[in-house]
C-alpha positions as a printed Julia matrix, in Angstrom:
363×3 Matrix{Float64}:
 64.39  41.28  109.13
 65.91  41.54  105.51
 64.93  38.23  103.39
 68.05  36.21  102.18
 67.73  34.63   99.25
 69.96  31.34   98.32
 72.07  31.36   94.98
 68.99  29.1    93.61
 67.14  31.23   94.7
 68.37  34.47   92.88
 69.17  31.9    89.86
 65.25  31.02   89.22
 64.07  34.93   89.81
 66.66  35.73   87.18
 65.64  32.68   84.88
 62.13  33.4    85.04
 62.5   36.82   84.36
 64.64  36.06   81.53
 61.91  33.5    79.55
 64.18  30.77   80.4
 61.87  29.01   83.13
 59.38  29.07   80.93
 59.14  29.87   77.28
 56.91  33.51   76.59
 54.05  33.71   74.24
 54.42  37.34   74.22
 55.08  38.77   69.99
 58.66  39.48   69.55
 58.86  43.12   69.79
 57.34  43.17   73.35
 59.9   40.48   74.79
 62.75  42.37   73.3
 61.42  45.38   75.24
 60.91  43.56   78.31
 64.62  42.59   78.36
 65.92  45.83   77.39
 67.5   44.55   73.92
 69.51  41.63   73.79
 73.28  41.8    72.72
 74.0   41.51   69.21
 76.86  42.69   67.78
 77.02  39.54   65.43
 74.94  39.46   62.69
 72.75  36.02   63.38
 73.48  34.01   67.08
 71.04  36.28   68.57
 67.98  34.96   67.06
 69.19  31.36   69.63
 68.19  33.56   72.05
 65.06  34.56   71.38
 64.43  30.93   69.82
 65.23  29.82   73.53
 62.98  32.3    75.17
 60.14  32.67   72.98
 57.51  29.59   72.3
 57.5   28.99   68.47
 59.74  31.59   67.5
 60.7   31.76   63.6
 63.33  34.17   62.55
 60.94  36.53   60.53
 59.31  37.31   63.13
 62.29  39.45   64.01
 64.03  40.06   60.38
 60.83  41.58   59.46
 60.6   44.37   62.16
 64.71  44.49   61.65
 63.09  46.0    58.06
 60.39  48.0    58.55
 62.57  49.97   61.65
 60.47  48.38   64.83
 63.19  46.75   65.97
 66.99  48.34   65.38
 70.51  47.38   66.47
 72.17  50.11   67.85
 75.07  50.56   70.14
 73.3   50.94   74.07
 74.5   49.31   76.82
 78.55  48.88   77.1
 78.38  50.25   73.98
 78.02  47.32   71.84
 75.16  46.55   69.52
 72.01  45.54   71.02
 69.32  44.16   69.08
 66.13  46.79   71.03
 63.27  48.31   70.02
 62.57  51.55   68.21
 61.72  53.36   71.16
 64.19  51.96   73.34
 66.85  53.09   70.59
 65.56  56.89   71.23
 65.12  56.48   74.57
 68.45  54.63   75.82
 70.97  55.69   73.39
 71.38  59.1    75.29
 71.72  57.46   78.91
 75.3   55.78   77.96
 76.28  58.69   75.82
 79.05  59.61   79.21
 80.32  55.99   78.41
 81.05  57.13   74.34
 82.23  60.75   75.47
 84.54  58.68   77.83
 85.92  55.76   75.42
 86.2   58.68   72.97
 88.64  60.9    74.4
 90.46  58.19   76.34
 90.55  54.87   73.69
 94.03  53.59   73.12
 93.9   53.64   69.15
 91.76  56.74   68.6
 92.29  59.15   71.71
 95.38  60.45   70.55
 93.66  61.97   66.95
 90.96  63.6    69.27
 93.52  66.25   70.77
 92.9   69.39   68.89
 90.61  68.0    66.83
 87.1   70.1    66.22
 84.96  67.15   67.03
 81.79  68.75   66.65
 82.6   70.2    63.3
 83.47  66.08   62.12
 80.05  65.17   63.59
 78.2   67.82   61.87
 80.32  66.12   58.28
 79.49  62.87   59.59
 75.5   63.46   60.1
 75.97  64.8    56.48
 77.68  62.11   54.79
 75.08  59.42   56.83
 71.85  61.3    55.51
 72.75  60.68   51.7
 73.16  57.0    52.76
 74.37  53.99   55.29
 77.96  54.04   54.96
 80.82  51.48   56.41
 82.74  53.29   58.48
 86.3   52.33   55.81
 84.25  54.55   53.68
 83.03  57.15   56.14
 86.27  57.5    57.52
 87.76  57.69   54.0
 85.97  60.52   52.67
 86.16  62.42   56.25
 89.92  62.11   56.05
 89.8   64.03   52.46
 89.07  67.2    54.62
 91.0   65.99   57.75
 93.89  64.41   55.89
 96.16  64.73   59.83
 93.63  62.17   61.22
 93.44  58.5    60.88
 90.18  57.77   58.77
 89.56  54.89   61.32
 89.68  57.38   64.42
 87.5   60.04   62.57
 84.63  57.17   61.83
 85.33  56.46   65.49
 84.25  59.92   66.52
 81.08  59.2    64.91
 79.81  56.34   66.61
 80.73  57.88   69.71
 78.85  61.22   68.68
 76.12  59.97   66.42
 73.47  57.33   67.64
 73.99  55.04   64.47
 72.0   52.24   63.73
 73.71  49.05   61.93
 71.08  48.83   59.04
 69.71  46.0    56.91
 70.32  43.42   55.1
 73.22  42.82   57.27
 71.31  40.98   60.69
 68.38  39.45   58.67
 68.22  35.49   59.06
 69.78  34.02   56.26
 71.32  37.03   54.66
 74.48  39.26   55.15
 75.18  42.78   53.89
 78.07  45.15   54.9
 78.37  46.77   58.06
 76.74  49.63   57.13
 75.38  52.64   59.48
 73.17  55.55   59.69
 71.82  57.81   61.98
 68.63  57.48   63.87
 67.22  60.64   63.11
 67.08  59.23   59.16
 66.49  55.62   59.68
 63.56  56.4    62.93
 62.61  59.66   61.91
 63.18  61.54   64.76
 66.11  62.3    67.47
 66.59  60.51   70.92
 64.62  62.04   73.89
 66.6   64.99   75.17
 65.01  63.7    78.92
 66.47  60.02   79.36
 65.39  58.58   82.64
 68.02  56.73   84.55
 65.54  55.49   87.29
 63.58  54.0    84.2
 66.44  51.74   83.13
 67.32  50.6    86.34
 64.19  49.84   86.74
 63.69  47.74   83.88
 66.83  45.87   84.2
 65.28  44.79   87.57
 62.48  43.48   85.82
 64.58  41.76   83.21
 67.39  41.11   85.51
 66.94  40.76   89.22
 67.48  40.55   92.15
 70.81  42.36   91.89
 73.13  44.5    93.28
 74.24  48.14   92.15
 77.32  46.85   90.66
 75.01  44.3    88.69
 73.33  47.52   87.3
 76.5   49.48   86.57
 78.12  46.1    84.83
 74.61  45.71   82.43
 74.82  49.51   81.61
 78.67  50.39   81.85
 77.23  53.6    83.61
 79.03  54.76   86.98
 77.81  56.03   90.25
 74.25  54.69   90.24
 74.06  53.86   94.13
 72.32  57.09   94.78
 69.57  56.32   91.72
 68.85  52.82   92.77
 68.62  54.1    96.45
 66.06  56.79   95.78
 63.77  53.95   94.29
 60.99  52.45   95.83
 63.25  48.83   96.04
 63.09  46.02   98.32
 66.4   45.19  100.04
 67.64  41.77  100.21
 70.72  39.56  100.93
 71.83  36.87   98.79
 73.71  33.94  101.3
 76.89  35.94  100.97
 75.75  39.15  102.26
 75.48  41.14   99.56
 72.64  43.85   99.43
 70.14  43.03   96.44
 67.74  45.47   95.04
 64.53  44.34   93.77
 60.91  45.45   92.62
 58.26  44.44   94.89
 56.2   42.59   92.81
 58.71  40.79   90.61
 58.29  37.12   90.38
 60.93  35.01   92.69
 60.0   31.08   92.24
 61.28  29.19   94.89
 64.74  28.39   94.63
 63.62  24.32   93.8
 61.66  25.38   90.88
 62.72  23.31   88.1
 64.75  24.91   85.13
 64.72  23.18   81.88
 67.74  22.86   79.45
 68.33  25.91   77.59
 70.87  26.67   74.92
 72.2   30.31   75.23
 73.96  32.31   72.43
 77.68  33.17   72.23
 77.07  36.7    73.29
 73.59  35.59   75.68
 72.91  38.7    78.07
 72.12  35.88   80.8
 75.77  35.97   80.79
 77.31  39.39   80.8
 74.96  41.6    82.53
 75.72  40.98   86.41
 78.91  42.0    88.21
 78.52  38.49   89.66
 77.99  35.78   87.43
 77.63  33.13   89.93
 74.0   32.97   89.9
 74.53  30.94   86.47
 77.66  31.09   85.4
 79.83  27.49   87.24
 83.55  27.74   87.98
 84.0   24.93   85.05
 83.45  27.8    82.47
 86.48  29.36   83.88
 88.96  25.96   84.61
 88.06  25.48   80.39
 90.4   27.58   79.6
 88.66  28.94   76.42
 90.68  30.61   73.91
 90.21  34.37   74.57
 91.18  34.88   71.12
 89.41  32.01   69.82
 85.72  31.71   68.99
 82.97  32.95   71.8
 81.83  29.54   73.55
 78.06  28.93   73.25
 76.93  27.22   76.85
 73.41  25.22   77.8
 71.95  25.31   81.21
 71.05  22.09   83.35
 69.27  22.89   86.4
 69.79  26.51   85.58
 72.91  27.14   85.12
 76.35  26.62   82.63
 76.99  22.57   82.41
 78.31  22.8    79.3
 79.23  24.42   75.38
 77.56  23.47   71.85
 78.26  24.35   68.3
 76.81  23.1    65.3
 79.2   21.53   62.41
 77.3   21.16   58.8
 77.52  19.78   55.67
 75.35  19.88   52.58
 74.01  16.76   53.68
 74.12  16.52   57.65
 74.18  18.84   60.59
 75.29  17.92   63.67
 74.71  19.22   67.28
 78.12  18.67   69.22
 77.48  19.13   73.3
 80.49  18.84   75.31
 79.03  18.37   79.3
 81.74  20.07   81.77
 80.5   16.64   83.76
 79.0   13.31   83.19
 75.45  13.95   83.46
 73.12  11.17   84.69
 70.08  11.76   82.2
 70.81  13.61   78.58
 67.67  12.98   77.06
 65.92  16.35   77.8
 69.45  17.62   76.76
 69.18  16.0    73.47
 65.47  16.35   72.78
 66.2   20.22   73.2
 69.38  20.04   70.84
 66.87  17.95   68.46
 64.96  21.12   68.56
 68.02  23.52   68.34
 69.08  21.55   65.31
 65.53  21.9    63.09
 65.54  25.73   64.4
 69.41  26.27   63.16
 69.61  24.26   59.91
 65.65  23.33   58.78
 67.4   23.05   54.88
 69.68  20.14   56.02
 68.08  16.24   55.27
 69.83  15.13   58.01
 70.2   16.1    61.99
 72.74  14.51   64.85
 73.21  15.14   67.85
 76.21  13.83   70.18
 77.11  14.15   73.63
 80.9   14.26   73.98
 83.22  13.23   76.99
């Protein structure tokens, strides 16, 4: 008989998978592998969540491999910038290259500057132009329009971060600093190409390990790849059910607490993977995120988990003299002390140069 697991159920598997059950000692490069890169397309809230998942994290411990290339951010999965390792730059970059080809061709602002366009001969400029040095893509595009003057300098720089595996280099992403958005390719920054044999069943089967239980869609939302039913089928999975009836795919000896495991608070970054990588959210995401009504145009809200999943959003206001930790609960809760201690600790992580920390609960 196939084993149904309860939404708590699938919630703590996922949690503990994610370092947010407990806390990993693991070094930084080796939990960024283990969850396949987290998402980081801004240059700093990322480093919440590996403060949240990683027992006495400082943020060198990831600027530093940021500089010396073990760690890159590189557009992978749903082609946005992921914060992954070296290796997993080389090795994942060419399974979403369909999803570039794709948003290439068919994007609303640039597709139309593709037609009739030699798009290999702009690539081979591009690689050029990136191998004298990281460039912005305003100045990329500029000095590719001077020998395609009929195309949009924006939509020919577009063409090569479809093309071109680029990573977003240093300073910009390194705690406490900025820099312009500046690219190049990883054959100069790494030293060598990607691997010209990607393996699908790989990824999926890392993104169980980071990710699971979950369903095929789950997979295709995390990876913005298509058509993956036959790959996760050919695997040597375990089928489940979660208490709706949908078919979960797991690996056999992936850790599934039971679904009354405790789950500390946790504070989660604007962009935290936790949150965008399953087709259905419901295993932590609450239907309060939704009836708040958040701005889409308007800042990304930053949630914390109580009992494992979204019971509220956080930001941090500061002054010169005083930082302070707003939480705004989606609910009275009945005990905010482990809340608070944990903001406490958010607060001396986020702003260790400010004399004075607050935290408030708001209603």
């Amino acid at each position: 008989m196939t084993e149904v697991l309860s939404r708590r159920a699938v919630n703590r598997a996922t949690l503990a998978r994610q370092f947010l059950l407990e806390r990993t000692t693991r070094p930084v490069t080796e939990a960024v592998a283990h969850l396949v890169g987290l998402q980081a397309q801004t240059p700093h809230t990322w480093y919440t969540g590996l403060w949240t998942r990683i027992a006495d994290f400082r943020p060198e411990e990831a600027a530093d491999p940021l500089v010396d290339r073990t760690l890159v951010r590189i557009a992978v999965m749903r082609s946005t910038i992921h914060l992954v390792t070296a290796s997993d730059a080389l090795a994942l970059r060419p399974l979403v290259q369909p999803v570039l080809d794709r948003d290439l061709f068919r994007n609303h602002t640039h597709g139309p500057d593709m037609r009739g366009l030699d798009v290999d001969a702009v690539v081979a400029a591009g690689r050029a132009l990136l191998a004298e040095k990281p460039r912005t893509n305003k100045e990329l595009g500029a000095l590719l329009h001077e020998r395609w003057p009929d195309r949009a300098p924006s939509a020919l720089a577009y063409a090569i971060r479809c093309r071109v595996p680029l990573v977003q280099v240093p300073p910009r992403g390194l705690w406490g600093r900025s820099g312009p958005i500046a690219h190049t390719s990883v054959e100069v920054w790494l030293g060598e190409g990607v691997t010209d044999r990607p393996s699908v069943e790989d990824m999926v089967l890392r993104y169980l390990a980071a990710f699971g239980p979950a369903t095929v869609k789950d997979v295709q939302t995390w990876s913005g790849l298509t058509r993956l039913r036959e790959v996760v089928e050919r695997l040597p999975l375990e089928r489940l059910r979660d208490e709706d009836g949908q078919e979960l795919f797991d690996l056999p000896d992936a850790p599934r607490p039971d679904g009354d495991t405790p789950a500390p608070v946790r504070f989660l970054y604007d962009f935290d993977n936790l949150l965008l990588s399953h087709a259905d959210r419901r295993r932590v995401v609450t239907p309060d995120v939704k009836a708040r009504d958040y701005d889409p145009h308007g800042p990304v809200p930053q949630f914390f988990l109580v009992d494992g999943v979204t019971a509220g959003d956080w930001r941090v206001e500061r002054t010169k003299e005083v930082a302070t930790l707003e939480l705004r609960p989606f609910h009275r809760l009945s005990d905010v002390d482990e809340l608070e201690r944990e903001g406490a600790a958010l607060l001396e992580f986020l702003a260790p140069d400010v004399p004075k920390h607050d935290v408030r609960v708001l209603y």
